[in-house]
Coordinates of C-alpha atoms in Angstrom, one line a residue:
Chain A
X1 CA -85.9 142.2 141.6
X2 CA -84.3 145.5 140.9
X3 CA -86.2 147.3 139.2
X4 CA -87.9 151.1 138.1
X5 CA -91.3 151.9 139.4
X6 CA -93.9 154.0 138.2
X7 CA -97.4 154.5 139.7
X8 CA -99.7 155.2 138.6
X9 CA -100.2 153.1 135.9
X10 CA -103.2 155.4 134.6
X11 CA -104.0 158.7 135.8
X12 CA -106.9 160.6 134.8
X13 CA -106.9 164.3 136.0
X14 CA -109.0 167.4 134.9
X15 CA -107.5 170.6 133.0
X16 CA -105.4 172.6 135.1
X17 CA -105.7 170.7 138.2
X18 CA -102.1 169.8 139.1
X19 CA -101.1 166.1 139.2
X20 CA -98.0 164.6 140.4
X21 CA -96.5 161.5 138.8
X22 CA -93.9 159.1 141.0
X23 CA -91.0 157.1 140.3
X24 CA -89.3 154.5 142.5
X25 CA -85.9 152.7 141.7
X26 CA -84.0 149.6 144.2
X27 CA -81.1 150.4 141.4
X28 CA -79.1 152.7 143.5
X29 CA -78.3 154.8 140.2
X30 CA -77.2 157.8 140.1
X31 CA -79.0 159.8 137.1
X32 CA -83.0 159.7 137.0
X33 CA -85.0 160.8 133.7
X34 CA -88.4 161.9 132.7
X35 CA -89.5 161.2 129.4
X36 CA -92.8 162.4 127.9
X37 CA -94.0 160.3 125.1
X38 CA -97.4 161.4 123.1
X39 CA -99.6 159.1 120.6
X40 CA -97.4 157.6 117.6
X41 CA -94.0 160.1 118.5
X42 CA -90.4 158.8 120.1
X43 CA -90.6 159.5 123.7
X44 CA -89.1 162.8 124.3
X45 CA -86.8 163.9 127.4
X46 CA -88.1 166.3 129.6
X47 CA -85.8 166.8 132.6
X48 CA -83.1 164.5 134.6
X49 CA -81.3 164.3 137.9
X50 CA -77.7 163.4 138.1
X51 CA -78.0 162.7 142.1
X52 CA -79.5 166.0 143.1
X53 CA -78.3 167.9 139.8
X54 CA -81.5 169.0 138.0
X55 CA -81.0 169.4 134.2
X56 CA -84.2 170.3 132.8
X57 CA -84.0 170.2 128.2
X58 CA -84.2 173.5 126.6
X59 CA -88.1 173.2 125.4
X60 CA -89.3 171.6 128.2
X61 CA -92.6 173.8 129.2
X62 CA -92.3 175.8 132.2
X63 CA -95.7 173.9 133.0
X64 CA -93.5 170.6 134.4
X65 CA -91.1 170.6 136.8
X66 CA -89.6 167.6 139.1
X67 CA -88.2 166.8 142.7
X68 CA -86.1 163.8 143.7
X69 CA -86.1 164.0 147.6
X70 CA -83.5 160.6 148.0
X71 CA -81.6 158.2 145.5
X72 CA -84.6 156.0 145.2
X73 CA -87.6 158.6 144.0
X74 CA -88.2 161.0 141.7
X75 CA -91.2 162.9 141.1
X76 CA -92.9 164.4 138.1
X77 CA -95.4 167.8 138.5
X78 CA -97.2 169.3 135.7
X79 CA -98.7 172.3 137.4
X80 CA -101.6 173.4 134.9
X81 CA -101.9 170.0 133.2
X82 CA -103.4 170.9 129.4
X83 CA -104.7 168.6 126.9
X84 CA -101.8 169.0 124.8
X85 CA -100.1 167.0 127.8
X86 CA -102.0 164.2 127.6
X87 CA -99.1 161.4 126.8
X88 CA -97.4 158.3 128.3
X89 CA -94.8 159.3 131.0
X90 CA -91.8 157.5 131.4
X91 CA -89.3 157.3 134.0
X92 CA -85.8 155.5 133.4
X93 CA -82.5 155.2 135.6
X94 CA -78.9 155.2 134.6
X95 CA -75.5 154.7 136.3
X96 CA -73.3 157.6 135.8
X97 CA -70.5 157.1 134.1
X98 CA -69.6 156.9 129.8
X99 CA -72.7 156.2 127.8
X100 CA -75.3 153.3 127.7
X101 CA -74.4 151.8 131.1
X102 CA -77.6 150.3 133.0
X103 CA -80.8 152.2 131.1
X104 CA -83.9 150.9 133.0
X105 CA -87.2 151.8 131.9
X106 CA -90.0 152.2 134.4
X107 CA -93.6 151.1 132.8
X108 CA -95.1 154.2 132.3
X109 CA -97.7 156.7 133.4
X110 CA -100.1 157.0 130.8
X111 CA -102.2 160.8 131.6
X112 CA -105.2 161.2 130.4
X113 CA -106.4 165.1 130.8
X114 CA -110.5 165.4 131.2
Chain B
X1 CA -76.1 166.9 116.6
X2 CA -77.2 163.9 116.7
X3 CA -80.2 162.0 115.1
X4 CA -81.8 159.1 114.4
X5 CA -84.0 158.2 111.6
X6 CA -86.5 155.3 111.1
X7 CA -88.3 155.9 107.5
X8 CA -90.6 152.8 108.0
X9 CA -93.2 154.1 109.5
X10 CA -95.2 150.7 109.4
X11 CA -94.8 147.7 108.1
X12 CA -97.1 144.8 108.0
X13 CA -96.0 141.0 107.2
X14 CA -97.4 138.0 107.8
X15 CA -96.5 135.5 110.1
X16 CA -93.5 133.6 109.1
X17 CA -91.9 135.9 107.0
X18 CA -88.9 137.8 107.7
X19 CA -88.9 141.3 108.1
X20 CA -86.2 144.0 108.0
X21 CA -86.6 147.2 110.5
X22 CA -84.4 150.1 109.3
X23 CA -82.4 152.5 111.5
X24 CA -79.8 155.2 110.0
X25 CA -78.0 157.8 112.9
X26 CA -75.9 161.2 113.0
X27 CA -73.6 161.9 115.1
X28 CA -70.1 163.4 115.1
X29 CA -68.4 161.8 118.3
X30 CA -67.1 158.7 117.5
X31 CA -68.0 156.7 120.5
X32 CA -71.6 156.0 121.0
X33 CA -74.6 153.7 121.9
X34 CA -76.9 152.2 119.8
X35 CA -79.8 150.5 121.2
X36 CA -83.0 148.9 120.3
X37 CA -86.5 148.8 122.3
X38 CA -89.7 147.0 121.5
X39 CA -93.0 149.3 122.9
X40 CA -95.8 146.6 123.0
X41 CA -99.6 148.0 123.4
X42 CA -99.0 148.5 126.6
X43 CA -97.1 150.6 126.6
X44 CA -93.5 149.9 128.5
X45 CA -89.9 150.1 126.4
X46 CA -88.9 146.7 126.6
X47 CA -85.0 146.7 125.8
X48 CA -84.1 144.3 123.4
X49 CA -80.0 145.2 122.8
X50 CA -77.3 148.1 122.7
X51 CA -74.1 148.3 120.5
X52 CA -71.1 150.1 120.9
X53 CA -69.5 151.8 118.3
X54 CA -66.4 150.0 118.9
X55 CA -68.2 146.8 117.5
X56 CA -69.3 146.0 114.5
X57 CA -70.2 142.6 114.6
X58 CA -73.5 141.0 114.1
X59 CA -75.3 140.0 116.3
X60 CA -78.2 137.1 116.7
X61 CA -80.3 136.2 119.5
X62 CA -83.0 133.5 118.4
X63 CA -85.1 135.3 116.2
X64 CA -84.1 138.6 116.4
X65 CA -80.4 139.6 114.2
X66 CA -78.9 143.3 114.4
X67 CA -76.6 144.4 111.5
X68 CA -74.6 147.3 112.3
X69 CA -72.5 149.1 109.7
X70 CA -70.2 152.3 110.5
X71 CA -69.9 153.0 106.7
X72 CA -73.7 153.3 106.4
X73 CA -74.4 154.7 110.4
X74 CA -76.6 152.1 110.1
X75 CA -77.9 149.7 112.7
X76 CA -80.5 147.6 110.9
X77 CA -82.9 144.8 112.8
X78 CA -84.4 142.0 111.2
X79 CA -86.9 139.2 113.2
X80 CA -87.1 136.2 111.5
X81 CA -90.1 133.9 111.0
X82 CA -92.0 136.7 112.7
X83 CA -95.0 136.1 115.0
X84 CA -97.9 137.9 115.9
X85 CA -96.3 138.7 119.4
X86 CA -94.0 140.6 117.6
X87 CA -96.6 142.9 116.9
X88 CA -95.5 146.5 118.3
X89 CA -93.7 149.8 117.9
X90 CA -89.9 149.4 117.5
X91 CA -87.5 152.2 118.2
X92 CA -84.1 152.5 117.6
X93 CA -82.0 154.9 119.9
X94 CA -78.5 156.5 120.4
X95 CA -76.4 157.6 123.3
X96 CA -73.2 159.5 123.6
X97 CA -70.9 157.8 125.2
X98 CA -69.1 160.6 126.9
X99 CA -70.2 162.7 130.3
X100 CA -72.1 161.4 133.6
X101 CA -75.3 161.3 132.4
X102 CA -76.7 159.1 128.9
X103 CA -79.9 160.7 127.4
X104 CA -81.3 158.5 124.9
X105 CA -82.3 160.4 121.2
X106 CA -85.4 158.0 120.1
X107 CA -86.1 158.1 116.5
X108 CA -89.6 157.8 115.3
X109 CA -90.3 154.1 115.6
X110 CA -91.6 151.9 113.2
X111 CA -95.1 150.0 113.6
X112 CA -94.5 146.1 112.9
X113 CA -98.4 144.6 112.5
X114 CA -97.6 140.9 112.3
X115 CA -100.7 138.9 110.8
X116 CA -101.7 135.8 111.7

């Protein structure tokens, strides 16, 4: 089945040792997200790829970035990890095109920071 | 800009009773998305529908009715005869319809706690 991709599932990693995060899609879409969600908030959007187009949100911390080598992965980086970044990760995948088309959640990354 | 509001922050029935989950938006364009997604325990955003602005009717599948109201920018949810599986987070989201790419503006979900 098509489908979004995340691994890990859990990832435990210590205070400012950097940790990557993955994302896979068989979609074939066009536009890739990041989404940080923390304990009891809305998931918030961190950064996104329209193919190779990297649009990275106003307030997202310096401390993330993200690389999308091909269509099918995207990656997530938090550099200096924090406790204050401890939070559920999620990835989701869109067609381009007018709003609403094809929004596929992955299942999360949820980060723990030790 | 554009915002979504969900002022229940939980609610707890129990099973077998119907229950009513509020959502109220902002926005100035006049063609948008609406959605809805259920976050279980474990944590994944399980879609459950999306709405255009361009229609207004209700909708039902099984259990589950949406009521969406332009007048109001309202796009209520109500689960009937709830069950305890319904227990979960429940967030209601918009999406501009215009441009390549469709960020999603979450608001704050609401808690359902369905008892047995």
């Amino acid at each position: 089945d098509a489908m979004v991709i995340q691994n890990p599932r859990y990832q435990v990693t210590q205070f400012g040792k950097p940790v990557t995060l993955s994302c896979s899609q068989t979609l074939n879409h066009n536009v890739m997200y990041w989404y940080q969600q923390k304990s009891s908030q809305a998931p918030k959007l961190l950064f996104h790829y329209y193919d190779k187009d990297f649009n990275n949100e106003a307030d997202t911390p310096d401390n993330f970035q993200s690389r999308r080598p091909n269509t099918s992965f995207c990656f997530l980086d938090i550099r200096s990890p924090g406790l204050g970044d401890a939070a559920m990760y999620l990835c989701a995948t869109s067609r381009e095109g007018p709003g609403g088309r094809g929004y596929t959640f992955g299942s999360g990354t949820r980060l723990t920071v030790v | 800009a554009q915002k979504v509001t969900q002022a229940q922050t939980e609610i707890s029935v129990v099973e077998k009773e119907d229950v009513t989950l509020d959502c109220v938006y902002e926005t100035r364009d006049t063609t948008y998305y609406l959605f809805w997604y259920k976050q279980p325990p474990s944590g994944e955003l399980v879609f459950l529908i999306r709405r255009n602005s361009f229609d207004e009717q209700n909708e039902i599948s099984g259990r589950y009715s949406w009521n969406f109201q332009k007048s109001t920018s309202s796009f209520n949810f109500t689960i009937t005869a709830s069950q305890v599986v319904d227990s979960a987070v429940y967030f209601c989201a918009l999406s501009l319809y215009g441009g390549a790419t469709n960020k999603l503006i979450f608001g704050t979900g609401t808690l359902l706690a369905v008892q047995p």
